[in-house]
């Protein structure tokens, strides 16, 4: 057995997952030169290049793809088994990597991570905020958090929040200057804060209800963001209308800092769910996160979810 080869396989997998040597080095806490050395050593042992390198990109060769497809699941399995072995002697431990949308952090994640820090000090929760959907297994995450309708059917999902509405809001100052829209069509005459979808680059079209039917509305305005929290800040500053999830602006609406308009157009969203492959639930660190999240959110989980685990 080539011990040097086995030692450096996790580095190769990290470079493949992150798509670059510098990003892999940052993730692993190594220098880029050390990462390059590890990859070069594996390539020498195998006798084939694993990565095609250019000045702009790093991609897997055919041999590299075959190696990573074999090594990545094996390494993940070893890590999970080691976590289970360590948990027999004590509490759950290890690094729990969760891919989340930015809205999930204030709505569902912060209190869970805070409780985890007190209950399971040997578990480190790493949150990676991403606006788009990713292959959490292929990207090396233990779990993800998204709206229910965004989750693949082969994943196990645990409800974190009750369903909520998407609402149109603006500051009293903006409404004082420009008035309230009386219909969806009136939005064309207002400054609406746009939302750029990071993955596709397209501008999000607002999904609304009108006359009992779903409608899609193209808006225009002087500001475009890629983050709902930025849209809220701009709305508070009087820039224009923002289309956001109601729990994010609940306190601002209650305090009068923002005003909801066209409430009859509000769309109901399914709520946020933690999701993961079924076999991943065996990992003590993820089980601890699930149990903590369910305990904290139990009072609000009145609506049945899609596939809830116990």
PDB file of C-alpha atoms in Angstrom:
ATOM      1  CA  UNK A   1       0.000   0.000   0.000  1.00  0.00           C
ATOM      2  CA  UNK A   2       1.397   3.390  -1.018  1.00  0.00           C
ATOM      3  CA  UNK A   3       1.036   5.465   2.142  1.00  0.00           C
ATOM      4  CA  UNK A   4       2.174   8.690   0.459  1.00  0.00           C
ATOM      5  CA  UNK A   5      -0.520   8.244  -2.171  1.00  0.00           C
ATOM      6  CA  UNK A   6      -3.245   7.741   0.413  1.00  0.00           C
ATOM      7  CA  UNK A   7      -2.065  10.734   2.449  1.00  0.00           C
ATOM      8  CA  UNK A   8      -2.374  13.082  -0.488  1.00  0.00           C
ATOM      9  CA  UNK A   9      -5.623  11.847  -2.025  1.00  0.00           C
ATOM     10  CA  UNK A  10      -7.733  14.269   0.061  1.00  0.00           C
ATOM     11  CA  UNK A  11      -5.739  17.135  -1.451  1.00  0.00           C
ATOM     12  CA  UNK A  12      -6.482  15.946  -4.986  1.00  0.00           C
ATOM     13  CA  UNK A  13     -10.190  15.648  -4.166  1.00  0.00           C
ATOM     14  CA  UNK A  14     -10.217  19.158  -2.669  1.00  0.00           C
ATOM     15  CA  UNK A  15      -8.611  20.669  -5.797  1.00  0.00           C
ATOM     16  CA  UNK A  16     -11.195  18.918  -7.956  1.00  0.00           C
ATOM     17  CA  UNK A  17     -14.078  20.026  -5.739  1.00  0.00           C
ATOM     18  CA  UNK A  18     -12.989  23.662  -5.484  1.00  0.00           C
ATOM     19  CA  UNK A  19     -11.782  23.944  -9.082  1.00  0.00           C
ATOM     20  CA  UNK A  20      -8.407  25.421  -8.212  1.00  0.00           C
ATOM     21  CA  UNK A  21      -5.250  25.066  -6.160  1.00  0.00           C
ATOM     22  CA  UNK A  22      -5.581  28.319  -4.237  1.00  0.00           C
ATOM     23  CA  UNK A  23      -9.166  27.610  -3.160  1.00  0.00           C
ATOM     24  CA  UNK A  24      -8.239  24.078  -2.115  1.00  0.00           C
ATOM     25  CA  UNK A  25      -5.268  25.418  -0.155  1.00  0.00           C
ATOM     26  CA  UNK A  26      -7.541  27.861   1.705  1.00  0.00           C
ATOM     27  CA  UNK A  27     -10.017  25.105   2.528  1.00  0.00           C
ATOM     28  CA  UNK A  28      -7.323  22.711   3.758  1.00  0.00           C
ATOM     29  CA  UNK A  29      -5.253  25.304   5.616  1.00  0.00           C
ATOM     30  CA  UNK A  30      -2.222  24.593   3.428  1.00  0.00           C
ATOM     31  CA  UNK A  31      -0.037  26.759   1.243  1.00  0.00           C
ATOM     32  CA  UNK A  32      -0.671  26.638  -2.514  1.00  0.00           C
ATOM     33  CA  UNK A  33       2.829  25.271  -3.024  1.00  0.00           C
ATOM     34  CA  UNK A  34       2.131  22.409  -0.603  1.00  0.00           C
ATOM     35  CA  UNK A  35      -1.076  21.597  -2.490  1.00  0.00           C
ATOM     36  CA  UNK A  36       0.794  21.605  -5.810  1.00  0.00           C
ATOM     37  CA  UNK A  37       3.457  19.331  -4.328  1.00  0.00           C
ATOM     38  CA  UNK A  38       0.835  16.859  -3.085  1.00  0.00           C
ATOM     39  CA  UNK A  39      -0.907  16.728  -6.459  1.00  0.00           C
ATOM     40  CA  UNK A  40       2.400  16.331  -8.279  1.00  0.00           C
ATOM     41  CA  UNK A  41       3.364  13.442  -5.988  1.00  0.00           C
ATOM     42  CA  UNK A  42       0.103  11.604  -6.721  1.00  0.00           C
ATOM     43  CA  UNK A  43       0.546  12.214 -10.445  1.00  0.00           C
ATOM     44  CA  UNK A  44       4.065  10.768 -10.268  1.00  0.00           C
ATOM     45  CA  UNK A  45       2.834   7.686  -8.398  1.00  0.00           C
ATOM     46  CA  UNK A  46       0.032   7.093 -10.917  1.00  0.00           C
ATOM     47  CA  UNK A  47       2.098   8.069 -13.940  1.00  0.00           C
ATOM     48  CA  UNK A  48      -0.553  10.309 -15.461  1.00  0.00           C
ATOM     49  CA  UNK A  49      -1.583  13.962 -15.126  1.00  0.00           C
ATOM     50  CA  UNK A  50      -4.720  14.479 -13.037  1.00  0.00           C
ATOM     51  CA  UNK A  51      -5.436  18.106 -13.919  1.00  0.00           C
ATOM     52  CA  UNK A  52      -5.296  20.149 -17.112  1.00  0.00           C
ATOM     53  CA  UNK A  53      -3.969  23.541 -16.048  1.00  0.00           C
ATOM     54  CA  UNK A  54      -4.255  26.837 -17.891  1.00  0.00           C
ATOM     55  CA  UNK A  55      -3.743  30.401 -16.713  1.00  0.00           C
ATOM     56  CA  UNK A  56      -7.512  30.700 -16.211  1.00  0.00           C
ATOM     57  CA  UNK A  57      -8.767  27.298 -15.138  1.00  0.00           C
ATOM     58  CA  UNK A  58      -8.027  23.916 -13.648  1.00  0.00           C
ATOM     59  CA  UNK A  59      -9.982  20.894 -14.885  1.00  0.00           C
ATOM     60  CA  UNK A  60      -9.758  17.153 -14.378  1.00  0.00           C
ATOM     61  CA  UNK A  61      -8.189  14.929 -17.011  1.00  0.00           C
ATOM     62  CA  UNK A  62      -9.866  11.616 -17.797  1.00  0.00           C
ATOM     63  CA  UNK A  63      -7.521   9.871 -15.369  1.00  0.00           C
ATOM     64  CA  UNK A  64      -8.153  12.539 -12.739  1.00  0.00           C
ATOM     65  CA  UNK A  65     -11.908  12.177 -13.092  1.00  0.00           C
ATOM     66  CA  UNK A  66     -11.687   8.406 -12.676  1.00  0.00           C
ATOM     67  CA  UNK A  67      -9.510   8.781  -9.568  1.00  0.00           C
ATOM     68  CA  UNK A  68     -11.745  11.399  -7.926  1.00  0.00           C
ATOM     69  CA  UNK A  69     -14.928   9.424  -8.662  1.00  0.00           C
ATOM     70  CA  UNK A  70     -13.371   6.494  -6.807  1.00  0.00           C
ATOM     71  CA  UNK A  71     -11.554   8.336  -4.034  1.00  0.00           C
ATOM     72  CA  UNK A  72     -14.109  10.981  -3.010  1.00  0.00           C
ATOM     73  CA  UNK A  73     -16.876   8.595  -1.841  1.00  0.00           C
ATOM     74  CA  UNK A  74     -14.317   6.388  -0.097  1.00  0.00           C
ATOM     75  CA  UNK A  75     -12.787   9.320   1.768  1.00  0.00           C
ATOM     76  CA  UNK A  76     -16.235  10.598   2.747  1.00  0.00           C
ATOM     77  CA  UNK A  77     -17.158   7.169   4.053  1.00  0.00           C
ATOM     78  CA  UNK A  78     -13.964   6.978   6.096  1.00  0.00           C
ATOM     79  CA  UNK A  79     -14.591  10.442   7.579  1.00  0.00           C
ATOM     80  CA  UNK A  80     -18.147   9.511   8.562  1.00  0.00           C
ATOM     81  CA  UNK A  81     -17.034   6.243  10.138  1.00  0.00           C
ATOM     82  CA  UNK A  82     -14.313   8.020  12.109  1.00  0.00           C
ATOM     83  CA  UNK A  83     -16.876  10.528  13.379  1.00  0.00           C
ATOM     84  CA  UNK A  84     -19.105   7.675  14.526  1.00  0.00           C
ATOM     85  CA  UNK A  85     -16.200   5.935  16.239  1.00  0.00           C
ATOM     86  CA  UNK A  86     -15.220   9.130  18.066  1.00  0.00           C
ATOM     87  CA  UNK A  87     -18.814   9.737  19.121  1.00  0.00           C
ATOM     88  CA  UNK A  88     -18.925   6.353  20.898  1.00  0.00           C
ATOM     89  CA  UNK A  89     -16.471   7.668  23.469  1.00  0.00           C
ATOM     90  CA  UNK A  90     -18.027  11.063  23.839  1.00  0.00           C
ATOM     91  CA  UNK A  91     -19.972  13.736  22.039  1.00  0.00           C
ATOM     92  CA  UNK A  92     -20.348  14.297  18.293  1.00  0.00           C
ATOM     93  CA  UNK A  93     -17.319  15.913  16.727  1.00  0.00           C
ATOM     94  CA  UNK A  94     -15.873  17.027  13.420  1.00  0.00           C
ATOM     95  CA  UNK A  95     -16.545  19.605  10.696  1.00  0.00           C
ATOM     96  CA  UNK A  96     -20.150  19.894   9.489  1.00  0.00           C
ATOM     97  CA  UNK A  97     -20.330  21.677   6.124  1.00  0.00           C
ATOM     98  CA  UNK A  98     -23.739  23.122   5.244  1.00  0.00           C
ATOM     99  CA  UNK A  99     -24.586  24.947   2.014  1.00  0.00           C
ATOM    100  CA  UNK A 100     -27.267  27.570   2.719  1.00  0.00           C
ATOM    101  CA  UNK A 101     -29.081  30.381   0.972  1.00  0.00           C
ATOM    102  CA  UNK A 102     -28.345  33.773   2.513  1.00  0.00           C
ATOM    103  CA  UNK A 103     -31.906  34.202   3.762  1.00  0.00           C
ATOM    104  CA  UNK A 104     -31.675  30.950   5.704  1.00  0.00           C
ATOM    105  CA  UNK A 105     -29.042  32.321   8.060  1.00  0.00           C
ATOM    106  CA  UNK A 106     -31.234  34.859   9.913  1.00  0.00           C
ATOM    107  CA  UNK A 107     -34.459  32.887   9.448  1.00  0.00           C
ATOM    108  CA  UNK A 108     -33.390  29.444  10.615  1.00  0.00           C
ATOM    109  CA  UNK A 109     -29.676  28.849  11.041  1.00  0.00           C
ATOM    110  CA  UNK A 110     -28.307  31.357  13.556  1.00  0.00           C
ATOM    111  CA  UNK A 111     -30.140  30.017  16.638  1.00  0.00           C
ATOM    112  CA  UNK A 112     -29.228  26.445  15.707  1.00  0.00           C
ATOM    113  CA  UNK A 113     -25.524  27.222  15.347  1.00  0.00           C
ATOM    114  CA  UNK A 114     -25.598  29.145  18.635  1.00  0.00           C
ATOM    115  CA  UNK A 115     -27.168  26.175  20.416  1.00  0.00           C
ATOM    116  CA  UNK A 116     -24.730  23.764  18.774  1.00  0.00           C
ATOM    117  CA  UNK A 117     -21.816  25.795  20.123  1.00  0.00           C
ATOM    118  CA  UNK A 118     -23.081  25.264  23.657  1.00  0.00           C
ATOM    119  CA  UNK A 119     -24.173  21.641  23.341  1.00  0.00           C
ATOM    120  CA  UNK A 120     -21.550  20.205  20.994  1.00  0.00           C
ATOM    121  CA  UNK A 121     -18.313  22.190  21.309  1.00  0.00           C
ATOM    122  CA  UNK A 122     -16.410  19.501  19.373  1.00  0.00           C
ATOM    123  CA  UNK A 123     -18.520  20.124  16.239  1.00  0.00           C
ATOM    124  CA  UNK A 124     -17.573  23.001  13.944  1.00  0.00           C
ATOM    125  CA  UNK A 125     -20.395  24.175  11.661  1.00  0.00           C
ATOM    126  CA  UNK A 126     -19.148  25.734   8.433  1.00  0.00           C
ATOM    127  CA  UNK A 127     -21.805  27.699   6.543  1.00  0.00           C
ATOM    128  CA  UNK A 128     -21.288  28.320   2.843  1.00  0.00           C
ATOM    129  CA  UNK A 129     -23.816  30.844   1.532  1.00  0.00           C
ATOM    130  CA  UNK A 130     -24.811  30.261  -2.066  1.00  0.00           C
ATOM    131  CA  UNK A 131     -27.774  31.765  -3.903  1.00  0.00           C
ATOM    132  CA  UNK A 132     -28.011  28.980  -6.458  1.00  0.00           C
ATOM    133  CA  UNK A 133     -28.539  25.251  -6.170  1.00  0.00           C
ATOM    134  CA  UNK A 134     -25.518  22.987  -5.894  1.00  0.00           C
ATOM    135  CA  UNK A 135     -24.903  19.265  -5.825  1.00  0.00           C
ATOM    136  CA  UNK A 136     -24.201  19.026  -2.104  1.00  0.00           C
ATOM    137  CA  UNK A 137     -22.792  15.519  -2.435  1.00  0.00           C
ATOM    138  CA  UNK A 138     -20.535  16.355  -5.368  1.00  0.00           C
ATOM    139  CA  UNK A 139     -19.402  19.607  -3.765  1.00  0.00           C
ATOM    140  CA  UNK A 140     -18.495  17.939  -0.477  1.00  0.00           C
ATOM    141  CA  UNK A 141     -21.231  19.321   1.775  1.00  0.00           C
ATOM    142  CA  UNK A 142     -22.912  17.340   4.518  1.00  0.00           C
ATOM    143  CA  UNK A 143     -26.259  19.082   4.039  1.00  0.00           C
ATOM    144  CA  UNK A 144     -28.003  22.057   2.486  1.00  0.00           C
ATOM    145  CA  UNK A 145     -30.811  24.453   3.416  1.00  0.00           C
ATOM    146  CA  UNK A 146     -33.251  25.717   0.776  1.00  0.00           C
ATOM    147  CA  UNK A 147     -36.933  26.331   0.097  1.00  0.00           C
ATOM    148  CA  UNK A 148     -38.865  23.072  -0.077  1.00  0.00           C
ATOM    149  CA  UNK A 149     -39.681  23.267  -3.777  1.00  0.00           C
ATOM    150  CA  UNK A 150     -35.988  23.607  -4.656  1.00  0.00           C
ATOM    151  CA  UNK A 151     -34.964  20.278  -3.117  1.00  0.00           C
ATOM    152  CA  UNK A 152     -34.503  17.121  -5.191  1.00  0.00           C
ATOM    153  CA  UNK A 153     -36.953  14.337  -4.401  1.00  0.00           C
ATOM    154  CA  UNK A 154     -34.206  11.824  -3.593  1.00  0.00           C
ATOM    155  CA  UNK A 155     -33.099  13.895  -0.595  1.00  0.00           C
ATOM    156  CA  UNK A 156     -34.393  13.607   2.949  1.00  0.00           C
ATOM    157  CA  UNK A 157     -35.817  16.939   4.104  1.00  0.00           C
ATOM    158  CA  UNK A 158     -36.375  18.271   7.614  1.00  0.00           C
ATOM    159  CA  UNK A 159     -38.621  21.302   8.005  1.00  0.00           C
ATOM    160  CA  UNK A 160     -36.934  24.254   9.720  1.00  0.00           C
ATOM    161  CA  UNK A 161     -39.600  26.966   9.355  1.00  0.00           C
ATOM    162  CA  UNK A 162     -43.312  27.172   8.729  1.00  0.00           C
ATOM    163  CA  UNK A 163     -44.473  28.362   5.284  1.00  0.00           C
ATOM    164  CA  UNK A 164     -44.263  32.119   4.714  1.00  0.00           C
ATOM    165  CA  UNK A 165     -45.219  34.735   2.116  1.00  0.00           C
ATOM    166  CA  UNK A 166     -43.183  36.801  -0.304  1.00  0.00           C
ATOM    167  CA  UNK A 167     -44.287  40.435   0.035  1.00  0.00           C
ATOM    168  CA  UNK A 168     -43.786  43.789  -1.684  1.00  0.00           C
ATOM    169  CA  UNK A 169     -42.554  46.507   0.670  1.00  0.00           C
ATOM    170  CA  UNK A 170     -41.317  50.089   0.577  1.00  0.00           C
ATOM    171  CA  UNK A 171     -40.515  52.804   3.067  1.00  0.00           C
ATOM    172  CA  UNK A 172     -43.168  55.337   4.137  1.00  0.00           C
ATOM    173  CA  UNK A 173     -40.918  58.022   2.624  1.00  0.00           C
ATOM    174  CA  UNK A 174     -40.975  56.399  -0.827  1.00  0.00           C
ATOM    175  CA  UNK A 175     -44.749  55.899  -0.686  1.00  0.00           C
ATOM    176  CA  UNK A 176     -45.171  59.492   0.447  1.00  0.00           C
ATOM    177  CA  UNK A 177     -43.302  60.702  -2.639  1.00  0.00           C
ATOM    178  CA  UNK A 178     -44.663  58.280  -5.228  1.00  0.00           C
ATOM    179  CA  UNK A 179     -47.887  56.824  -3.853  1.00  0.00           C
ATOM    180  CA  UNK A 180     -49.085  53.232  -3.615  1.00  0.00           C
ATOM    181  CA  UNK A 181     -49.615  50.951  -6.608  1.00  0.00           C
ATOM    182  CA  UNK A 182     -53.255  49.904  -6.933  1.00  0.00           C
ATOM    183  CA  UNK A 183     -52.611  46.900  -9.181  1.00  0.00           C
ATOM    184  CA  UNK A 184     -49.779  44.735 -10.456  1.00  0.00           C
ATOM    185  CA  UNK A 185     -49.738  46.810 -13.636  1.00  0.00           C
ATOM    186  CA  UNK A 186     -48.995  49.933 -11.568  1.00  0.00           C
ATOM    187  CA  UNK A 187     -45.594  48.472 -10.594  1.00  0.00           C
ATOM    188  CA  UNK A 188     -44.376  49.483 -14.071  1.00  0.00           C
ATOM    189  CA  UNK A 189     -44.618  53.108 -12.927  1.00  0.00           C
ATOM    190  CA  UNK A 190     -42.511  52.557  -9.799  1.00  0.00           C
ATOM    191  CA  UNK A 191     -38.865  52.077  -8.957  1.00  0.00           C
ATOM    192  CA  UNK A 192     -38.511  48.364  -8.163  1.00  0.00           C
ATOM    193  CA  UNK A 193     -35.306  46.939  -6.742  1.00  0.00           C
ATOM    194  CA  UNK A 194     -34.175  44.173  -9.081  1.00  0.00           C
ATOM    195  CA  UNK A 195     -32.648  40.836  -8.136  1.00  0.00           C
ATOM    196  CA  UNK A 196     -29.903  39.223 -10.225  1.00  0.00           C
ATOM    197  CA  UNK A 197     -29.744  35.420 -10.171  1.00  0.00           C
ATOM    198  CA  UNK A 198     -26.075  34.674  -9.579  1.00  0.00           C
ATOM    199  CA  UNK A 199     -25.914  31.293 -11.290  1.00  0.00           C
ATOM    200  CA  UNK A 200     -27.779  32.182 -14.491  1.00  0.00           C
ATOM    201  CA  UNK A 201     -27.150  35.923 -14.563  1.00  0.00           C
ATOM    202  CA  UNK A 202     -30.806  36.567 -15.377  1.00  0.00           C
ATOM    203  CA  UNK A 203     -32.961  39.153 -13.638  1.00  0.00           C
ATOM    204  CA  UNK A 204     -35.557  37.555 -11.387  1.00  0.00           C
ATOM    205  CA  UNK A 205     -39.143  38.179 -12.441  1.00  0.00           C
ATOM    206  CA  UNK A 206     -41.517  38.654  -9.530  1.00  0.00           C
ATOM    207  CA  UNK A 207     -43.949  35.762  -8.984  1.00  0.00           C
ATOM    208  CA  UNK A 208     -47.255  37.256  -7.824  1.00  0.00           C
ATOM    209  CA  UNK A 209     -50.946  36.392  -7.533  1.00  0.00           C
ATOM    210  CA  UNK A 210     -53.572  38.404  -9.385  1.00  0.00           C
ATOM    211  CA  UNK A 211     -57.226  37.534  -9.786  1.00  0.00           C
ATOM    212  CA  UNK A 212     -56.640  34.099  -8.303  1.00  0.00           C
ATOM    213  CA  UNK A 213     -53.928  33.268 -10.850  1.00  0.00           C
ATOM    214  CA  UNK A 214     -50.127  33.185 -10.739  1.00  0.00           C
ATOM    215  CA  UNK A 215     -48.505  35.938 -12.782  1.00  0.00           C
ATOM    216  CA  UNK A 216     -44.880  36.704 -13.591  1.00  0.00           C
ATOM    217  CA  UNK A 217     -43.919  40.375 -13.590  1.00  0.00           C
ATOM    218  CA  UNK A 218     -40.855  41.993 -15.119  1.00  0.00           C
ATOM    219  CA  UNK A 219     -39.848  45.043 -13.092  1.00  0.00           C
ATOM    220  CA  UNK A 220     -37.483  47.913 -13.675  1.00  0.00           C
ATOM    221  CA  UNK A 221     -35.613  50.272 -11.408  1.00  0.00           C
ATOM    222  CA  UNK A 222     -32.393  52.059 -10.563  1.00  0.00           C
ATOM    223  CA  UNK A 223     -30.887  49.309  -8.378  1.00  0.00           C
ATOM    224  CA  UNK A 224     -30.163  45.613  -8.828  1.00  0.00           C
ATOM    225  CA  UNK A 225     -28.862  43.332  -6.064  1.00  0.00           C
ATOM    226  CA  UNK A 226     -27.870  39.684  -5.634  1.00  0.00           C
ATOM    227  CA  UNK A 227     -28.862  39.538  -1.967  1.00  0.00           C
ATOM    228  CA  UNK A 228     -32.327  39.915  -0.427  1.00  0.00           C
ATOM    229  CA  UNK A 229     -30.867  41.607   2.638  1.00  0.00           C
ATOM    230  CA  UNK A 230     -29.354  44.282   0.397  1.00  0.00           C
ATOM    231  CA  UNK A 231     -32.773  44.822  -1.192  1.00  0.00           C
ATOM    232  CA  UNK A 232     -34.253  45.382   2.270  1.00  0.00           C
ATOM    233  CA  UNK A 233     -31.572  47.952   3.117  1.00  0.00           C
ATOM    234  CA  UNK A 234     -32.300  49.824  -0.108  1.00  0.00           C
ATOM    235  CA  UNK A 235     -36.035  49.739   0.565  1.00  0.00           C
ATOM    236  CA  UNK A 236     -35.452  51.137   4.056  1.00  0.00           C
ATOM    237  CA  UNK A 237     -33.385  53.909   2.462  1.00  0.00           C
ATOM    238  CA  UNK A 238     -36.363  54.893   0.294  1.00  0.00           C
ATOM    239  CA  UNK A 239     -34.981  53.674  -3.028  1.00  0.00           C
ATOM    240  CA  UNK A 240     -38.093  51.788  -4.085  1.00  0.00           C
ATOM    241  CA  UNK A 241     -40.099  48.584  -3.738  1.00  0.00           C
ATOM    242  CA  UNK A 242     -38.456  45.332  -2.670  1.00  0.00           C
ATOM    243  CA  UNK A 243     -39.907  41.847  -3.107  1.00  0.00           C
ATOM    244  CA  UNK A 244     -38.769  39.759  -0.130  1.00  0.00           C
ATOM    245  CA  UNK A 245     -39.849  37.045   2.288  1.00  0.00           C
ATOM    246  CA  UNK A 246     -42.088  38.416   5.037  1.00  0.00           C
ATOM    247  CA  UNK A 247     -40.125  36.992   8.020  1.00  0.00           C
ATOM    248  CA  UNK A 248     -37.096  39.020   6.922  1.00  0.00           C
ATOM    249  CA  UNK A 249     -39.045  42.285   7.249  1.00  0.00           C
ATOM    250  CA  UNK A 250     -41.513  41.345   9.988  1.00  0.00           C
ATOM    251  CA  UNK A 251     -39.883  43.635  12.567  1.00  0.00           C
ATOM    252  CA  UNK A 252     -39.606  46.522  10.081  1.00  0.00           C
ATOM    253  CA  UNK A 253     -43.281  46.184   9.148  1.00  0.00           C
ATOM    254  CA  UNK A 254     -44.343  46.053  12.797  1.00  0.00           C
ATOM    255  CA  UNK A 255     -42.267  49.148  13.597  1.00  0.00           C
ATOM    256  CA  UNK A 256     -43.547  51.080  10.584  1.00  0.00           C
ATOM    257  CA  UNK A 257     -40.138  51.341   8.938  1.00  0.00           C
ATOM    258  CA  UNK A 258     -41.562  49.513   5.928  1.00  0.00           C
ATOM    259  CA  UNK A 259     -45.074  49.249   4.510  1.00  0.00           C
ATOM    260  CA  UNK A 260     -46.533  46.314   2.597  1.00  0.00           C
ATOM    261  CA  UNK A 261     -48.414  47.049  -0.626  1.00  0.00           C
ATOM    262  CA  UNK A 262     -50.636  44.869  -2.799  1.00  0.00           C
ATOM    263  CA  UNK A 263     -51.039  42.243  -0.035  1.00  0.00           C
ATOM    264  CA  UNK A 264     -53.476  40.263  -2.184  1.00  0.00           C
ATOM    265  CA  UNK A 265     -50.618  39.464  -4.586  1.00  0.00           C
ATOM    266  CA  UNK A 266     -48.442  37.761  -1.949  1.00  0.00           C
ATOM    267  CA  UNK A 267     -47.259  34.254  -2.878  1.00  0.00           C
ATOM    268  CA  UNK A 268     -46.916  31.591  -0.201  1.00  0.00           C
ATOM    269  CA  UNK A 269     -43.590  29.758  -0.069  1.00  0.00           C
ATOM    270  CA  UNK A 270     -43.177  26.292   1.389  1.00  0.00           C
ATOM    271  CA  UNK A 271     -40.621  27.344   4.011  1.00  0.00           C
ATOM    272  CA  UNK A 272     -37.012  26.348   4.628  1.00  0.00           C
ATOM    273  CA  UNK A 273     -35.802  22.764   4.906  1.00  0.00           C
ATOM    274  CA  UNK A 274     -32.554  21.107   5.879  1.00  0.00           C
ATOM    275  CA  UNK A 275     -31.819  18.384   3.306  1.00  0.00           C
ATOM    276  CA  UNK A 276     -29.233  15.628   2.852  1.00  0.00           C
ATOM    277  CA  UNK A 277     -28.772  12.115   1.421  1.00  0.00           C
ATOM    278  CA  UNK A 278     -30.427   9.435   3.577  1.00  0.00           C
ATOM    279  CA  UNK A 279     -27.160   7.729   4.503  1.00  0.00           C
ATOM    280  CA  UNK A 280     -25.721  11.026   5.786  1.00  0.00           C
ATOM    281  CA  UNK A 281     -28.192  11.049   8.693  1.00  0.00           C
ATOM    282  CA  UNK A 282     -26.062   8.335  10.322  1.00  0.00           C
ATOM    283  CA  UNK A 283     -23.266  10.843  10.956  1.00  0.00           C
ATOM    284  CA  UNK A 284     -23.429  11.918  14.630  1.00  0.00           C
ATOM    285  CA  UNK A 285     -22.510  15.535  13.829  1.00  0.00           C
ATOM    286  CA  UNK A 286     -25.416  15.869  11.373  1.00  0.00           C
ATOM    287  CA  UNK A 287     -27.781  14.010  13.707  1.00  0.00           C
ATOM    288  CA  UNK A 288     -26.859  16.523  16.434  1.00  0.00           C
ATOM    289  CA  UNK A 289     -27.639  19.421  14.056  1.00  0.00           C
ATOM    290  CA  UNK A 290     -30.979  17.866  13.060  1.00  0.00           C
ATOM    291  CA  UNK A 291     -32.035  17.259  16.661  1.00  0.00           C
ATOM    292  CA  UNK A 292     -31.048  20.777  17.699  1.00  0.00           C
ATOM    293  CA  UNK A 293     -32.860  22.372  14.751  1.00  0.00           C
ATOM    294  CA  UNK A 294     -36.022  20.379  15.382  1.00  0.00           C
ATOM    295  CA  UNK A 295     -36.027  21.214  19.081  1.00  0.00           C
ATOM    296  CA  UNK A 296     -35.598  24.937  18.442  1.00  0.00           C
ATOM    297  CA  UNK A 297     -38.194  25.040  15.685  1.00  0.00           C
ATOM    298  CA  UNK A 298     -40.749  22.626  17.136  1.00  0.00           C
ATOM    299  CA  UNK A 299     -43.159  25.366  18.192  1.00  0.00           C
ATOM    300  CA  UNK A 300     -43.351  26.728  14.646  1.00  0.00           C
ATOM    301  CA  UNK A 301     -43.564  23.415  12.818  1.00  0.00           C
ATOM    302  CA  UNK A 302     -47.343  23.211  12.592  1.00  0.00           C
ATOM    303  CA  UNK A 303     -47.599  22.439   8.872  1.00  0.00           C
ATOM    304  CA  UNK A 304     -46.620  18.912   7.732  1.00  0.00           C
ATOM    305  CA  UNK A 305     -43.421  18.772   5.694  1.00  0.00           C
ATOM    306  CA  UNK A 306     -42.612  16.603   2.714  1.00  0.00           C
ATOM    307  CA  UNK A 307     -40.362  13.916   4.121  1.00  0.00           C
ATOM    308  CA  UNK A 308     -39.672  14.529   7.783  1.00  0.00           C
ATOM    309  CA  UNK A 309     -37.306  12.257   9.674  1.00  0.00           C
ATOM    310  CA  UNK A 310     -37.526  11.546  13.361  1.00  0.00           C
TER     311      UNK A 310
END
